[in-house]
Amino acid sequence: MIDNWLSKTKFKKLIEKFVKKIFFGRISANKLTLIGLVLGLSSAFFIFLSAKIQYTCEFVIIAAILMTLSFFFDALDGILARLEGQTIFGGILDIFCDRTVETFIIIALISTDPELLVWPGIFSLGAIILCITMFLVVGGAIKAEELDETQKVIYYRRGLMERFETFIFLMIITLIIALRLIFLWLFAILVFITAILRFRDAYLIFKTKSNMSESE
């Protein structure tokens, strides 16, 4: 939701100018995506270390900084891709890297207190699987000429929990150790609701198409 709101503000134009000036012609969108992946995995590694070594606070802060940078580069790669000319592989790489970072961060968070966080962690990962399944099923069923809504090479249906909301939750869960159980459960529930809403959207989309075909 926040992603959609930001895309309609002046902030988007400022970021586009920044990307065009700093990155366009100097580095590819796919390389930015991979940089975001490395930073995200590094964040997960420091979260894991925070429960194994005595410098817990320091490692949590480092993890939060790396997570923020990972999200930042992930936001920039899409803008750069639109300037360069989007490719299907670039879209696939972006999805793969995003889900990989989220998965490893959640696993790292679980590892900090397995007995307490294992169940909300499992439900979170399961909900993410449901979301990406709906994403792939609906995207595969939508015809290429209907991609104009999002101007992406891979069809993307807006949802309750998108990339920015996920970043906020993972950041809160990482930084506020005492509330990790509560926020991880809340994250799992919201992602599951997002999957259900996408299923509902798919039903409405194809029901409408079916009715239109019958009327013709």
PDB file of C-alpha atoms in Angstrom:
ATOM      1  CA  MET A   1       0.000   0.000   0.000  1.00  0.00           C
ATOM      2  CA  ILE A   2       2.756   2.437   0.931  1.00  0.00           C
ATOM      3  CA  ASP A   3       4.606   1.598  -2.307  1.00  0.00           C
ATOM      4  CA  ASN A   4       1.510   2.548  -4.291  1.00  0.00           C
ATOM      5  CA  TRP A   5       1.075   5.796  -2.352  1.00  0.00           C
ATOM      6  CA  LEU A   6       4.734   6.807  -2.784  1.00  0.00           C
ATOM      7  CA  SER A   7       4.531   6.163  -6.533  1.00  0.00           C
ATOM      8  CA  LYS A   8       1.937   8.950  -6.776  1.00  0.00           C
ATOM      9  CA  THR A   9       3.906  11.588  -4.854  1.00  0.00           C
ATOM     10  CA  LYS A  10       6.612  14.092  -5.840  1.00  0.00           C
ATOM     11  CA  PHE A  11       9.068  11.902  -3.941  1.00  0.00           C
ATOM     12  CA  LYS A  12       9.018   9.449  -6.854  1.00  0.00           C
ATOM     13  CA  LYS A  13      10.173  12.120  -9.306  1.00  0.00           C
ATOM     14  CA  LEU A  14      13.001  13.156  -6.986  1.00  0.00           C
ATOM     15  CA  ILE A  15      14.209   9.556  -6.720  1.00  0.00           C
ATOM     16  CA  GLU A  16      13.965   9.118 -10.494  1.00  0.00           C
ATOM     17  CA  LYS A  17      16.154  12.204 -11.017  1.00  0.00           C
ATOM     18  CA  PHE A  18      18.650  10.882  -8.446  1.00  0.00           C
ATOM     19  CA  VAL A  19      18.833   7.464 -10.131  1.00  0.00           C
ATOM     20  CA  LYS A  20      19.208   8.992 -13.590  1.00  0.00           C
ATOM     21  CA  LYS A  21      22.026  11.261 -12.436  1.00  0.00           C
ATOM     22  CA  ILE A  22      23.971   8.777 -10.272  1.00  0.00           C
ATOM     23  CA  PHE A  23      23.350   5.304 -11.711  1.00  0.00           C
ATOM     24  CA  PHE A  24      21.987   5.516 -15.265  1.00  0.00           C
ATOM     25  CA  GLY A  25      24.674   4.494 -17.755  1.00  0.00           C
ATOM     26  CA  ARG A  26      27.105   3.533 -14.991  1.00  0.00           C
ATOM     27  CA  ILE A  27      25.596   0.338 -13.584  1.00  0.00           C
ATOM     28  CA  SER A  28      22.799  -1.989 -14.665  1.00  0.00           C
ATOM     29  CA  ALA A  29      19.537  -2.520 -12.791  1.00  0.00           C
ATOM     30  CA  ASN A  30      20.370  -6.207 -12.356  1.00  0.00           C
ATOM     31  CA  LYS A  31      23.636  -5.312 -10.625  1.00  0.00           C
ATOM     32  CA  LEU A  32      21.751  -3.040  -8.224  1.00  0.00           C
ATOM     33  CA  THR A  33      19.408  -5.953  -7.525  1.00  0.00           C
ATOM     34  CA  LEU A  34      22.359  -8.217  -6.733  1.00  0.00           C
ATOM     35  CA  ILE A  35      23.915  -5.559  -4.484  1.00  0.00           C
ATOM     36  CA  GLY A  36      20.622  -5.433  -2.597  1.00  0.00           C
ATOM     37  CA  LEU A  37      20.698  -9.228  -2.302  1.00  0.00           C
ATOM     38  CA  VAL A  38      24.223  -9.256  -0.844  1.00  0.00           C
ATOM     39  CA  LEU A  39      23.353  -6.495   1.629  1.00  0.00           C
ATOM     40  CA  GLY A  40      20.170  -8.295   2.664  1.00  0.00           C
ATOM     41  CA  LEU A  41      21.954 -11.604   3.226  1.00  0.00           C
ATOM     42  CA  SER A  42      24.639  -9.759   5.199  1.00  0.00           C
ATOM     43  CA  SER A  43      21.886  -8.271   7.361  1.00  0.00           C
ATOM     44  CA  ALA A  44      20.530 -11.766   8.030  1.00  0.00           C
ATOM     45  CA  PHE A  45      24.032 -12.944   8.951  1.00  0.00           C
ATOM     46  CA  PHE A  46      24.464 -10.175  11.534  1.00  0.00           C
ATOM     47  CA  ILE A  47      21.026 -10.926  12.991  1.00  0.00           C
ATOM     48  CA  PHE A  48      22.157 -14.531  13.389  1.00  0.00           C
ATOM     49  CA  LEU A  49      25.435 -13.439  15.014  1.00  0.00           C
ATOM     50  CA  SER A  50      23.621 -11.094  17.417  1.00  0.00           C
ATOM     51  CA  ALA A  51      22.358 -14.076  19.412  1.00  0.00           C
ATOM     52  CA  LYS A  52      25.656 -15.976  19.309  1.00  0.00           C
ATOM     53  CA  ILE A  53      28.170 -13.290  20.278  1.00  0.00           C
ATOM     54  CA  GLN A  54      28.131 -10.858  23.196  1.00  0.00           C
ATOM     55  CA  TYR A  55      27.939  -7.732  20.995  1.00  0.00           C
ATOM     56  CA  THR A  56      24.176  -8.104  20.537  1.00  0.00           C
ATOM     57  CA  CYS A  57      23.281  -4.411  20.339  1.00  0.00           C
ATOM     58  CA  GLU A  58      26.084  -3.568  17.925  1.00  0.00           C
ATOM     59  CA  PHE A  59      25.257  -6.445  15.581  1.00  0.00           C
ATOM     60  CA  VAL A  60      21.545  -5.622  15.614  1.00  0.00           C
ATOM     61  CA  ILE A  61      22.327  -2.026  14.615  1.00  0.00           C
ATOM     62  CA  ILE A  62      24.644  -3.206  11.826  1.00  0.00           C
ATOM     63  CA  ALA A  63      21.930  -5.608  10.641  1.00  0.00           C
ATOM     64  CA  ALA A  64      19.379  -2.780  10.596  1.00  0.00           C
ATOM     65  CA  ILE A  65      21.704  -0.526   8.572  1.00  0.00           C
ATOM     66  CA  LEU A  66      22.420  -3.288   6.046  1.00  0.00           C
ATOM     67  CA  MET A  67      18.697  -4.075   5.791  1.00  0.00           C
ATOM     68  CA  THR A  68      17.940  -0.419   5.084  1.00  0.00           C
ATOM     69  CA  LEU A  69      20.608  -0.275   2.374  1.00  0.00           C
ATOM     70  CA  SER A  70      19.285  -3.509   0.873  1.00  0.00           C
ATOM     71  CA  PHE A  71      15.775  -2.061   0.680  1.00  0.00           C
ATOM     72  CA  PHE A  72      17.158   1.195  -0.743  1.00  0.00           C
ATOM     73  CA  PHE A  73      18.948  -0.567  -3.608  1.00  0.00           C
ATOM     74  CA  ASP A  74      15.898  -2.754  -4.188  1.00  0.00           C
ATOM     75  CA  ALA A  75      13.795   0.386  -4.607  1.00  0.00           C
ATOM     76  CA  LEU A  76      16.317   1.927  -7.010  1.00  0.00           C
ATOM     77  CA  ASP A  77      16.686  -1.099  -9.292  1.00  0.00           C
ATOM     78  CA  GLY A  78      13.089  -0.882 -10.512  1.00  0.00           C
ATOM     79  CA  ILE A  79      13.443   2.802 -11.344  1.00  0.00           C
ATOM     80  CA  LEU A  80      16.717   2.179 -13.175  1.00  0.00           C
ATOM     81  CA  ALA A  81      15.148  -0.747 -15.038  1.00  0.00           C
ATOM     82  CA  ARG A  82      12.392   1.521 -16.356  1.00  0.00           C
ATOM     83  CA  LEU A  83      15.023   3.975 -17.601  1.00  0.00           C
ATOM     84  CA  GLU A  84      17.064   1.222 -19.286  1.00  0.00           C
ATOM     85  CA  GLY A  85      14.131  -0.765 -20.607  1.00  0.00           C
ATOM     86  CA  GLN A  86      12.642  -3.538 -18.527  1.00  0.00           C
ATOM     87  CA  THR A  87      13.299  -7.213 -19.192  1.00  0.00           C
ATOM     88  CA  ILE A  88      11.444 -10.315 -18.048  1.00  0.00           C
ATOM     89  CA  PHE A  89      14.649 -11.764 -16.581  1.00  0.00           C
ATOM     90  CA  GLY A  90      15.210  -8.568 -14.598  1.00  0.00           C
ATOM     91  CA  GLY A  91      11.731  -8.873 -13.118  1.00  0.00           C
ATOM     92  CA  ILE A  92      12.319 -12.522 -12.235  1.00  0.00           C
ATOM     93  CA  LEU A  93      15.707 -11.708 -10.679  1.00  0.00           C
ATOM     94  CA  ASP A  94      14.123  -8.941  -8.596  1.00  0.00           C
ATOM     95  CA  ILE A  95      11.413 -11.253  -7.247  1.00  0.00           C
ATOM     96  CA  PHE A  96      13.948 -14.005  -6.520  1.00  0.00           C
ATOM     97  CA  CYS A  97      16.269 -11.652  -4.628  1.00  0.00           C
ATOM     98  CA  ASP A  98      13.442 -10.025  -2.657  1.00  0.00           C
ATOM     99  CA  ARG A  99      12.031 -13.345  -1.456  1.00  0.00           C
ATOM    100  CA  THR A 100      15.523 -14.715  -0.744  1.00  0.00           C
ATOM    101  CA  VAL A 101      16.368 -11.758   1.494  1.00  0.00           C
ATOM    102  CA  GLU A 102      13.033 -11.960   3.326  1.00  0.00           C
ATOM    103  CA  THR A 103      13.385 -15.713   3.856  1.00  0.00           C
ATOM    104  CA  PHE A 104      16.926 -15.541   5.223  1.00  0.00           C
ATOM    105  CA  ILE A 105      16.120 -12.610   7.513  1.00  0.00           C
ATOM    106  CA  ILE A 106      13.140 -14.479   8.972  1.00  0.00           C
ATOM    107  CA  ILE A 107      15.231 -17.639   9.429  1.00  0.00           C
ATOM    108  CA  ALA A 108      17.930 -15.542  11.121  1.00  0.00           C
ATOM    109  CA  LEU A 109      15.339 -13.985  13.434  1.00  0.00           C
ATOM    110  CA  ILE A 110      14.020 -17.437  14.349  1.00  0.00           C
ATOM    111  CA  SER A 111      17.570 -18.572  15.136  1.00  0.00           C
ATOM    112  CA  THR A 112      17.919 -15.858  17.799  1.00  0.00           C
ATOM    113  CA  ASP A 113      15.284 -17.595  19.956  1.00  0.00           C
ATOM    114  CA  PRO A 114      14.075 -20.815  18.283  1.00  0.00           C
ATOM    115  CA  GLU A 115      11.794 -21.978  21.090  1.00  0.00           C
ATOM    116  CA  LEU A 116       9.885 -18.694  21.142  1.00  0.00           C
ATOM    117  CA  LEU A 117       9.917 -17.707  17.464  1.00  0.00           C
ATOM    118  CA  VAL A 118       9.753 -20.983  15.560  1.00  0.00           C
ATOM    119  CA  TRP A 119       5.959 -21.074  15.115  1.00  0.00           C
ATOM    120  CA  PRO A 120       5.382 -17.454  14.071  1.00  0.00           C
ATOM    121  CA  GLY A 121       8.449 -17.844  11.846  1.00  0.00           C
ATOM    122  CA  ILE A 122       7.034 -20.949  10.163  1.00  0.00           C
ATOM    123  CA  PHE A 123       3.670 -19.260   9.664  1.00  0.00           C
ATOM    124  CA  SER A 124       5.413 -16.188   8.218  1.00  0.00           C
ATOM    125  CA  LEU A 125       7.329 -18.280   5.689  1.00  0.00           C
ATOM    126  CA  GLY A 126       4.180 -20.248   4.850  1.00  0.00           C
ATOM    127  CA  ALA A 127       2.228 -17.033   4.289  1.00  0.00           C
ATOM    128  CA  ILE A 128       4.982 -15.728   2.006  1.00  0.00           C
ATOM    129  CA  ILE A 129       4.756 -18.964  -0.013  1.00  0.00           C
ATOM    130  CA  LEU A 130       0.981 -18.479  -0.355  1.00  0.00           C
ATOM    131  CA  CYS A 131       1.480 -14.879  -1.500  1.00  0.00           C
ATOM    132  CA  ILE A 132       4.081 -15.711  -4.109  1.00  0.00           C
ATOM    133  CA  THR A 133       1.965 -18.654  -5.301  1.00  0.00           C
ATOM    134  CA  MET A 134      -1.007 -16.351  -5.887  1.00  0.00           C
ATOM    135  CA  PHE A 135       1.323 -13.872  -7.548  1.00  0.00           C
ATOM    136  CA  LEU A 136       2.600 -16.498  -9.993  1.00  0.00           C
ATOM    137  CA  VAL A 137      -0.778 -18.108 -10.671  1.00  0.00           C
ATOM    138  CA  VAL A 138      -2.578 -14.830 -11.353  1.00  0.00           C
ATOM    139  CA  GLY A 139       0.373 -13.369 -13.253  1.00  0.00           C
ATOM    140  CA  GLY A 140       0.578 -16.445 -15.452  1.00  0.00           C
ATOM    141  CA  ALA A 141      -3.113 -16.241 -16.280  1.00  0.00           C
ATOM    142  CA  ILE A 142      -3.192 -12.550 -17.188  1.00  0.00           C
ATOM    143  CA  LYS A 143      -2.560 -11.847 -20.861  1.00  0.00           C
ATOM    144  CA  ALA A 144       0.450  -9.762 -21.861  1.00  0.00           C
ATOM    145  CA  GLU A 145      -1.650  -6.910 -23.202  1.00  0.00           C
ATOM    146  CA  GLU A 146      -3.144  -6.349 -19.757  1.00  0.00           C
ATOM    147  CA  LEU A 147       0.160  -5.327 -18.157  1.00  0.00           C
ATOM    148  CA  ASP A 148      -0.499  -1.613 -18.660  1.00  0.00           C
ATOM    149  CA  GLU A 149      -1.944  -1.232 -15.155  1.00  0.00           C
ATOM    150  CA  THR A 150       1.452  -1.498 -13.467  1.00  0.00           C
ATOM    151  CA  GLN A 151       3.820  -0.896 -16.407  1.00  0.00           C
ATOM    152  CA  LYS A 152       5.806  -3.934 -15.342  1.00  0.00           C
ATOM    153  CA  VAL A 153       6.957  -6.836 -17.469  1.00  0.00           C
ATOM    154  CA  ILE A 154       5.577  -9.194 -14.816  1.00  0.00           C
ATOM    155  CA  TYR A 155       1.971  -8.662 -13.738  1.00  0.00           C
ATOM    156  CA  TYR A 156       1.795  -7.435 -10.150  1.00  0.00           C
ATOM    157  CA  ARG A 157      -1.439  -7.075  -8.193  1.00  0.00           C
ATOM    158  CA  ARG A 158      -1.329  -4.538  -5.366  1.00  0.00           C
ATOM    159  CA  GLY A 159      -1.779  -5.994  -1.885  1.00  0.00           C
ATOM    160  CA  LEU A 160      -2.025  -5.211   1.807  1.00  0.00           C
ATOM    161  CA  MET A 161       1.582  -6.225   2.546  1.00  0.00           C
ATOM    162  CA  GLU A 162       4.018  -5.126  -0.128  1.00  0.00           C
ATOM    163  CA  ARG A 163       7.772  -4.592  -0.090  1.00  0.00           C
ATOM    164  CA  PHE A 164       7.776  -1.399   1.990  1.00  0.00           C
ATOM    165  CA  GLU A 165       5.432  -2.800   4.647  1.00  0.00           C
ATOM    166  CA  THR A 166       7.541  -5.944   4.820  1.00  0.00           C
ATOM    167  CA  PHE A 167      10.669  -3.839   5.327  1.00  0.00           C
ATOM    168  CA  ILE A 168       9.029  -1.889   8.168  1.00  0.00           C
ATOM    169  CA  PHE A 169       7.932  -5.064   9.952  1.00  0.00           C
ATOM    170  CA  LEU A 170      11.292  -6.798   9.562  1.00  0.00           C
ATOM    171  CA  MET A 171      13.050  -3.670  10.816  1.00  0.00           C
ATOM    172  CA  ILE A 172      10.794  -3.465  13.893  1.00  0.00           C
ATOM    173  CA  ILE A 173      11.202  -7.186  14.599  1.00  0.00           C
ATOM    174  CA  THR A 174      14.975  -6.854  14.296  1.00  0.00           C
ATOM    175  CA  LEU A 175      15.365  -3.773  16.488  1.00  0.00           C
ATOM    176  CA  ILE A 176      12.769  -4.395  19.221  1.00  0.00           C
ATOM    177  CA  ILE A 177      13.960  -7.727  20.577  1.00  0.00           C
ATOM    178  CA  ALA A 178      11.408  -7.868  23.411  1.00  0.00           C
ATOM    179  CA  LEU A 179       8.484  -7.610  20.960  1.00  0.00           C
ATOM    180  CA  ARG A 180       9.740 -10.000  18.292  1.00  0.00           C
ATOM    181  CA  LEU A 181       7.142 -12.662  19.093  1.00  0.00           C
ATOM    182  CA  ILE A 182       4.194 -10.252  18.818  1.00  0.00           C
ATOM    183  CA  PHE A 183       5.326  -8.512  15.645  1.00  0.00           C
ATOM    184  CA  LEU A 184       6.351 -11.741  13.910  1.00  0.00           C
ATOM    185  CA  TRP A 185       2.877 -13.180  14.555  1.00  0.00           C
ATOM    186  CA  LEU A 186       1.305  -9.937  13.324  1.00  0.00           C
ATOM    187  CA  PHE A 187       3.496 -10.041  10.219  1.00  0.00           C
ATOM    188  CA  ALA A 188       2.457 -13.645   9.508  1.00  0.00           C
ATOM    189  CA  ILE A 189      -1.239 -12.797   9.884  1.00  0.00           C
ATOM    190  CA  LEU A 190      -1.058  -9.739   7.616  1.00  0.00           C
ATOM    191  CA  VAL A 191       0.867 -11.609   4.906  1.00  0.00           C
ATOM    192  CA  PHE A 192      -1.697 -14.433   5.074  1.00  0.00           C
ATOM    193  CA  ILE A 193      -4.526 -11.888   4.730  1.00  0.00           C
ATOM    194  CA  THR A 194      -2.700 -10.440   1.715  1.00  0.00           C
ATOM    195  CA  ALA A 195      -2.657 -13.892   0.094  1.00  0.00           C
ATOM    196  CA  ILE A 196      -6.396 -14.295   0.728  1.00  0.00           C
ATOM    197  CA  LEU A 197      -7.130 -10.843  -0.711  1.00  0.00           C
ATOM    198  CA  ARG A 198      -5.134 -11.663  -3.845  1.00  0.00           C
ATOM    199  CA  PHE A 199      -7.124 -14.878  -4.204  1.00  0.00           C
ATOM    200  CA  ARG A 200     -10.316 -12.825  -3.932  1.00  0.00           C
ATOM    201  CA  ASP A 201      -9.019 -10.341  -6.509  1.00  0.00           C
ATOM    202  CA  ALA A 202      -8.212 -13.195  -8.880  1.00  0.00           C
ATOM    203  CA  TYR A 203     -11.742 -14.553  -8.481  1.00  0.00           C
ATOM    204  CA  LEU A 204     -13.274 -11.146  -9.214  1.00  0.00           C
ATOM    205  CA  ILE A 205     -10.999 -10.517 -12.212  1.00  0.00           C
ATOM    206  CA  PHE A 206     -11.741 -13.797 -13.922  1.00  0.00           C
ATOM    207  CA  LYS A 207     -15.418 -13.759 -12.968  1.00  0.00           C
ATOM    208  CA  THR A 208     -15.734 -10.382 -14.684  1.00  0.00           C
ATOM    209  CA  LYS A 209     -13.876 -11.675 -17.739  1.00  0.00           C
ATOM    210  CA  SER A 210     -16.126 -14.715 -17.873  1.00  0.00           C
ATOM    211  CA  ASN A 211     -19.264 -12.566 -17.689  1.00  0.00           C
ATOM    212  CA  MET A 212     -17.956 -10.263 -20.432  1.00  0.00           C
ATOM    213  CA  SER A 213     -17.198 -13.233 -22.687  1.00  0.00           C
ATOM    214  CA  GLU A 214     -20.682 -14.647 -22.173  1.00  0.00           C
ATOM    215  CA  SER A 215     -22.314 -11.292 -22.938  1.00  0.00           C
ATOM    216  CA  GLU A 216     -20.429 -11.084 -26.232  1.00  0.00           C
TER     217      GLU A 216
END
